PDB file of C-alpha atoms in Angstrom:
ATOM      1  CA  UNK U 273      -0.071   0.406   0.250  1.00 78.00           C
ATOM      2  CA  UNK U 274       1.516   3.041  -1.393  1.00 87.00           C
ATOM      3  CA  UNK U 275       1.832   5.454   2.261  1.00 89.00           C
ATOM      4  CA  UNK U 276       2.229   9.957   2.283  1.00 94.00           C
ATOM      5  CA  UNK U 277       4.499  11.017   3.665  1.00 95.00           C
ATOM      6  CA  UNK U 278       3.111  12.779   6.880  1.00 93.00           C
ATOM      7  CA  UNK U 279       6.304  15.673   7.858  1.00 93.00           C
ATOM      8  CA  UNK U 280       4.635  17.577  10.972  1.00 92.00           C
ATOM      9  CA  UNK U 281       4.080  14.095  12.463  1.00 92.00           C
ATOM     10  CA  UNK U 282       7.021  12.300  11.628  1.00 94.00           C
ATOM     11  CA  UNK U 283       5.828   8.176  11.721  1.00 94.00           C
ATOM     12  CA  UNK U 284       7.644   5.258  11.518  1.00 95.00           C
ATOM     13  CA  UNK U 285       5.195   2.747   9.630  1.00 94.00           C
ATOM     14  CA  UNK U 286       7.694   0.942   7.039  1.00 95.00           C
ATOM     15  CA  UNK U 287      10.878   1.466   8.874  1.00 96.00           C
ATOM     16  CA  UNK U 288      10.189  -0.281  12.483  1.00 96.00           C
ATOM     17  CA  UNK U 289      12.163  -3.186  11.952  1.00 96.00           C
ATOM     18  CA  UNK U 290      15.149  -0.511  11.590  1.00 96.00           C
ATOM     19  CA  UNK U 291      17.078   0.384  14.468  1.00 96.00           C
ATOM     20  CA  UNK U 292      17.612   3.680  13.445  1.00 96.00           C
ATOM     21  CA  UNK U 293      13.583   4.007  13.115  1.00 96.00           C
ATOM     22  CA  UNK U 294      12.780   6.858  14.122  1.00 95.00           C
ATOM     23  CA  UNK U 295      16.446   9.385  12.709  1.00 95.00           C
ATOM     24  CA  UNK U 296      15.547   6.800   9.862  1.00 96.00           C
ATOM     25  CA  UNK U 297      12.018   8.583   9.614  1.00 96.00           C
ATOM     26  CA  UNK U 298      13.179  12.387  10.627  1.00 95.00           C
ATOM     27  CA  UNK U 299      15.180  11.824   7.255  1.00 95.00           C
ATOM     28  CA  UNK U 300      12.107  10.446   5.768  1.00 97.00           C
ATOM     29  CA  UNK U 301       9.660  13.789   6.311  1.00 96.00           C
ATOM     30  CA  UNK U 302      12.357  15.961   5.500  1.00 94.00           C
ATOM     31  CA  UNK U 303      12.811  15.015   1.922  1.00 95.00           C
ATOM     32  CA  UNK U 304       8.873  14.881   2.283  1.00 96.00           C
ATOM     33  CA  UNK U 305       9.216  18.094   3.563  1.00 95.00           C
ATOM     34  CA  UNK U 306      11.103  19.154   0.737  1.00 95.00           C
ATOM     35  CA  UNK U 307       9.095  18.320  -2.451  1.00 96.00           C
ATOM     36  CA  UNK U 308       6.221  19.337  -1.024  1.00 96.00           C
ATOM     37  CA  UNK U 309       7.996  23.467  -0.166  1.00 96.00           C
ATOM     38  CA  UNK U 310       9.978  23.266  -3.648  1.00 95.00           C
ATOM     39  CA  UNK U 311       8.208  21.320  -6.235  1.00 95.00           C
ATOM     40  CA  UNK U 312       3.679  20.546  -4.504  1.00 95.00           C
ATOM     41  CA  UNK U 313       4.660  17.312  -4.615  1.00 95.00           C
ATOM     42  CA  UNK U 314       3.236  14.306  -2.480  1.00 96.00           C
ATOM     43  CA  UNK U 315       6.175  12.101  -0.949  1.00 96.00           C
ATOM     44  CA  UNK U 316       5.204   8.805  -1.593  1.00 97.00           C
ATOM     45  CA  UNK U 317       6.383   5.491  -0.742  1.00 97.00           C
ATOM     46  CA  UNK U 318       6.184   2.234  -1.365  1.00 97.00           C
ATOM     47  CA  UNK U 319       7.506  -1.029   0.505  1.00 97.00           C
ATOM     48  CA  UNK U 320      10.549  -2.740  -1.489  1.00 97.00           C
ATOM     49  CA  UNK U 321       7.729  -5.927  -2.285  1.00 96.00           C
ATOM     50  CA  UNK U 322       5.961  -3.625  -4.728  1.00 96.00           C
ATOM     51  CA  UNK U 323       8.984  -0.815  -6.410  1.00 97.00           C
ATOM     52  CA  UNK U 324      11.477  -3.407  -7.614  1.00 97.00           C
ATOM     53  CA  UNK U 325      11.406  -1.821 -10.935  1.00 97.00           C
ATOM     54  CA  UNK U 326      13.008   1.137  -8.880  1.00 97.00           C
ATOM     55  CA  UNK U 327      15.199  -0.663  -6.225  1.00 98.00           C
ATOM     56  CA  UNK U 328      16.970  -2.145  -9.723  1.00 97.00           C
ATOM     57  CA  UNK U 329      17.634   0.237 -10.736  1.00 97.00           C
ATOM     58  CA  UNK U 330      19.107   2.372  -8.116  1.00 98.00           C
ATOM     59  CA  UNK U 331      20.758  -0.367  -7.903  1.00 98.00           C
ATOM     60  CA  UNK U 332      21.625  -1.847 -11.343  1.00 97.00           C
ATOM     61  CA  UNK U 333      23.141   2.452 -11.204  1.00 97.00           C
ATOM     62  CA  UNK U 334      24.961   2.223  -7.615  1.00 97.00           C
ATOM     63  CA  UNK U 335      26.959  -1.379  -9.270  1.00 97.00           C
ATOM     64  CA  UNK U 336      28.003  -0.151 -13.228  1.00 97.00           C
ATOM     65  CA  UNK U 337      29.024   3.010 -11.973  1.00 97.00           C
ATOM     66  CA  UNK U 338      31.445   2.461  -8.903  1.00 96.00           C
ATOM     67  CA  UNK U 339      30.957  -0.991  -7.741  1.00 96.00           C
ATOM     68  CA  UNK U 340      28.430  -1.224  -5.233  1.00 97.00           C
ATOM     69  CA  UNK U 341      26.451  -3.295  -3.648  1.00 97.00           C
ATOM     70  CA  UNK U 342      24.642  -2.400  -0.083  1.00 97.00           C
ATOM     71  CA  UNK U 343      24.018  -5.344   2.056  1.00 96.00           C
ATOM     72  CA  UNK U 344      21.706  -3.543   3.725  1.00 97.00           C
ATOM     73  CA  UNK U 345      18.057  -4.669   3.309  1.00 97.00           C
ATOM     74  CA  UNK U 346      15.764  -1.990   0.764  1.00 98.00           C
ATOM     75  CA  UNK U 347      12.703  -1.697   3.600  1.00 98.00           C
ATOM     76  CA  UNK U 348      11.058   1.025   0.765  1.00 98.00           C
ATOM     77  CA  UNK U 349      11.540   2.960  -2.761  1.00 98.00           C
ATOM     78  CA  UNK U 350       8.948   5.921  -4.084  1.00 97.00           C
ATOM     79  CA  UNK U 351       9.920   7.089  -8.351  1.00 97.00           C
ATOM     80  CA  UNK U 352       8.120  10.360  -9.440  1.00 97.00           C
ATOM     81  CA  UNK U 353       9.225  12.941 -11.169  1.00 96.00           C
ATOM     82  CA  UNK U 354       8.861  16.391 -11.009  1.00 95.00           C
ATOM     83  CA  UNK U 355       9.226  18.887 -13.327  1.00 92.00           C
ATOM     84  CA  UNK U 356      12.418  18.037 -16.148  1.00 93.00           C
ATOM     85  CA  UNK U 357      13.816  15.690 -13.519  1.00 94.00           C
ATOM     86  CA  UNK U 358      13.185  11.919 -12.408  1.00 95.00           C
ATOM     87  CA  UNK U 359      13.267  10.391  -8.809  1.00 97.00           C
ATOM     88  CA  UNK U 360      14.198   7.854  -7.363  1.00 98.00           C
ATOM     89  CA  UNK U 361      14.206   6.830  -3.638  1.00 98.00           C
ATOM     90  CA  UNK U 362      15.433   3.604  -1.642  1.00 98.00           C
ATOM     91  CA  UNK U 363      15.166   3.647   2.333  1.00 98.00           C
ATOM     92  CA  UNK U 364      17.673   1.489   4.034  1.00 98.00           C
ATOM     93  CA  UNK U 365      17.150  -0.913   7.306  1.00 97.00           C
ATOM     94  CA  UNK U 366      20.099   0.153   8.043  1.00 97.00           C
ATOM     95  CA  UNK U 367      19.028   3.644   8.692  1.00 97.00           C
ATOM     96  CA  UNK U 368      20.139   4.346   4.655  1.00 97.00           C
ATOM     97  CA  UNK U 369      19.490   6.717   2.311  1.00 98.00           C
ATOM     98  CA  UNK U 370      19.805   6.713  -1.488  1.00 98.00           C
ATOM     99  CA  UNK U 371      18.552   9.267  -4.326  1.00 97.00           C
ATOM    100  CA  UNK U 372      19.085   8.866  -7.714  1.00 97.00           C
ATOM    101  CA  UNK U 373      18.687  12.775  -9.561  1.00 96.00           C
ATOM    102  CA  UNK U 374      18.639  12.494 -13.062  1.00 94.00           C
ATOM    103  CA  UNK U 375      17.274  14.877 -15.395  1.00 94.00           C
ATOM    104  CA  UNK U 376      14.917  13.783 -18.286  1.00 90.00           C
ATOM    105  CA  UNK U 377      17.783  16.482 -20.741  1.00 86.00           C
ATOM    106  CA  UNK U 378      20.882  14.579 -21.525  1.00 78.00           C
ATOM    107  CA  UNK U 379      22.546  17.633 -21.014  1.00 79.00           C
ATOM    108  CA  UNK U 380      21.261  17.836 -17.452  1.00 85.00           C
ATOM    109  CA  UNK U 381      22.091  17.151 -13.430  1.00 92.00           C
ATOM    110  CA  UNK U 382      22.213  13.489 -12.991  1.00 96.00           C
ATOM    111  CA  UNK U 383      23.754  12.547  -9.911  1.00 97.00           C
ATOM    112  CA  UNK U 384      22.932   9.574  -6.859  1.00 98.00           C
ATOM    113  CA  UNK U 385      22.932  10.839  -3.453  1.00 97.00           C
ATOM    114  CA  UNK U 386      22.939   9.320   0.098  1.00 98.00           C
ATOM    115  CA  UNK U 387      22.136   9.899   3.199  1.00 97.00           C
ATOM    116  CA  UNK U 388      22.809   8.651   6.645  1.00 97.00           C
ATOM    117  CA  UNK U 389      19.938   8.218   9.266  1.00 95.00           C
ATOM    118  CA  UNK U 390      21.031  10.026  12.912  1.00 92.00           C
ATOM    119  CA  UNK U 391      22.742   6.966  15.141  1.00 91.00           C
ATOM    120  CA  UNK U 392      24.364   4.336  12.497  1.00 95.00           C
ATOM    121  CA  UNK U 393      27.960   4.235  10.930  1.00 94.00           C
ATOM    122  CA  UNK U 394      28.315   4.383   7.327  1.00 96.00           C
ATOM    123  CA  UNK U 395      28.486   1.606   5.639  1.00 96.00           C
ATOM    124  CA  UNK U 396      31.814  -0.312   4.410  1.00 96.00           C
ATOM    125  CA  UNK U 397      30.455  -0.336   0.763  1.00 96.00           C
ATOM    126  CA  UNK U 398      30.405   3.793   1.204  1.00 97.00           C
ATOM    127  CA  UNK U 399      34.297   4.023   3.658  1.00 96.00           C
ATOM    128  CA  UNK U 400      35.520   5.860   0.043  1.00 95.00           C
ATOM    129  CA  UNK U 401      32.936   8.647   0.338  1.00 96.00           C
ATOM    130  CA  UNK U 402      33.984  12.167   2.639  1.00 95.00           C
ATOM    131  CA  UNK U 403      30.573  12.616   4.125  1.00 96.00           C
ATOM    132  CA  UNK U 404      29.514  16.677   4.759  1.00 95.00           C
ATOM    133  CA  UNK U 405      26.948  16.856   7.910  1.00 93.00           C
ATOM    134  CA  UNK U 406      23.748  19.355   7.940  1.00 91.00           C
ATOM    135  CA  UNK U 407      21.053  20.133  11.229  1.00 91.00           C
ATOM    136  CA  UNK U 408      17.498  18.930  10.640  1.00 88.00           C
ATOM    137  CA  UNK U 409      14.570  19.738  12.666  1.00 88.00           C
ATOM    138  CA  UNK U 410      12.723  16.750  11.232  1.00 85.00           C
ATOM    139  CA  UNK U 411      15.805  13.843  11.406  1.00 87.00           C
ATOM    140  CA  UNK U 412      18.729  15.536  13.588  1.00 85.00           C
ATOM    141  CA  UNK U 413      22.549  15.327  11.949  1.00 89.00           C
ATOM    142  CA  UNK U 414      22.025  14.192   7.953  1.00 93.00           C
ATOM    143  CA  UNK U 415      25.570  13.916   6.995  1.00 95.00           C
ATOM    144  CA  UNK U 416      25.457  13.159   2.829  1.00 96.00           C
ATOM    145  CA  UNK U 417      27.268  12.503   0.138  1.00 97.00           C
ATOM    146  CA  UNK U 418      27.356  12.232  -3.000  1.00 97.00           C
ATOM    147  CA  UNK U 419      29.109  10.976  -7.085  1.00 97.00           C
ATOM    148  CA  UNK U 420      28.287  12.570 -10.670  1.00 96.00           C
ATOM    149  CA  UNK U 421      25.749   9.267 -12.857  1.00 96.00           C
ATOM    150  CA  UNK U 422      28.454   9.008 -16.263  1.00 94.00           C
ATOM    151  CA  UNK U 423      26.568   7.196 -18.391  1.00 91.00           C
ATOM    152  CA  UNK U 424      22.924   6.640 -20.160  1.00 90.00           C
ATOM    153  CA  UNK U 425      20.270   4.887 -17.219  1.00 91.00           C
TER     154      UNK U 425
END
């Protein structure tokens, strides 16, 4: 069942099995607030079992661009388009959030972003990345990093 993320009342629905469920829910709510405020888009997620094509697309980009295979179990995902940008998000049990920003035009920006929930360690498969910190009222301290996508997907 798709779930519209409420950023006024943060809920751990769908994320309960994560050891950092509250922080991951805050991170998810932070993303929902951003898309609602910037684009008027309601951020809706669905269980990983219903979002296999989105998860497969994100995992394919990680594998082909950087040889990265995420070891944690995906809990939820979403894919949508705002303006000319195709977006995909996957939220993992360990507290990791991965997003793909893929501008539709060939000359546009395309990148993969990683965000770590407050309280989680950097996953071994992302140890080579440098993470910047940002404060969020909804998510506490978010650590983030990214890389630019070079190929077509």
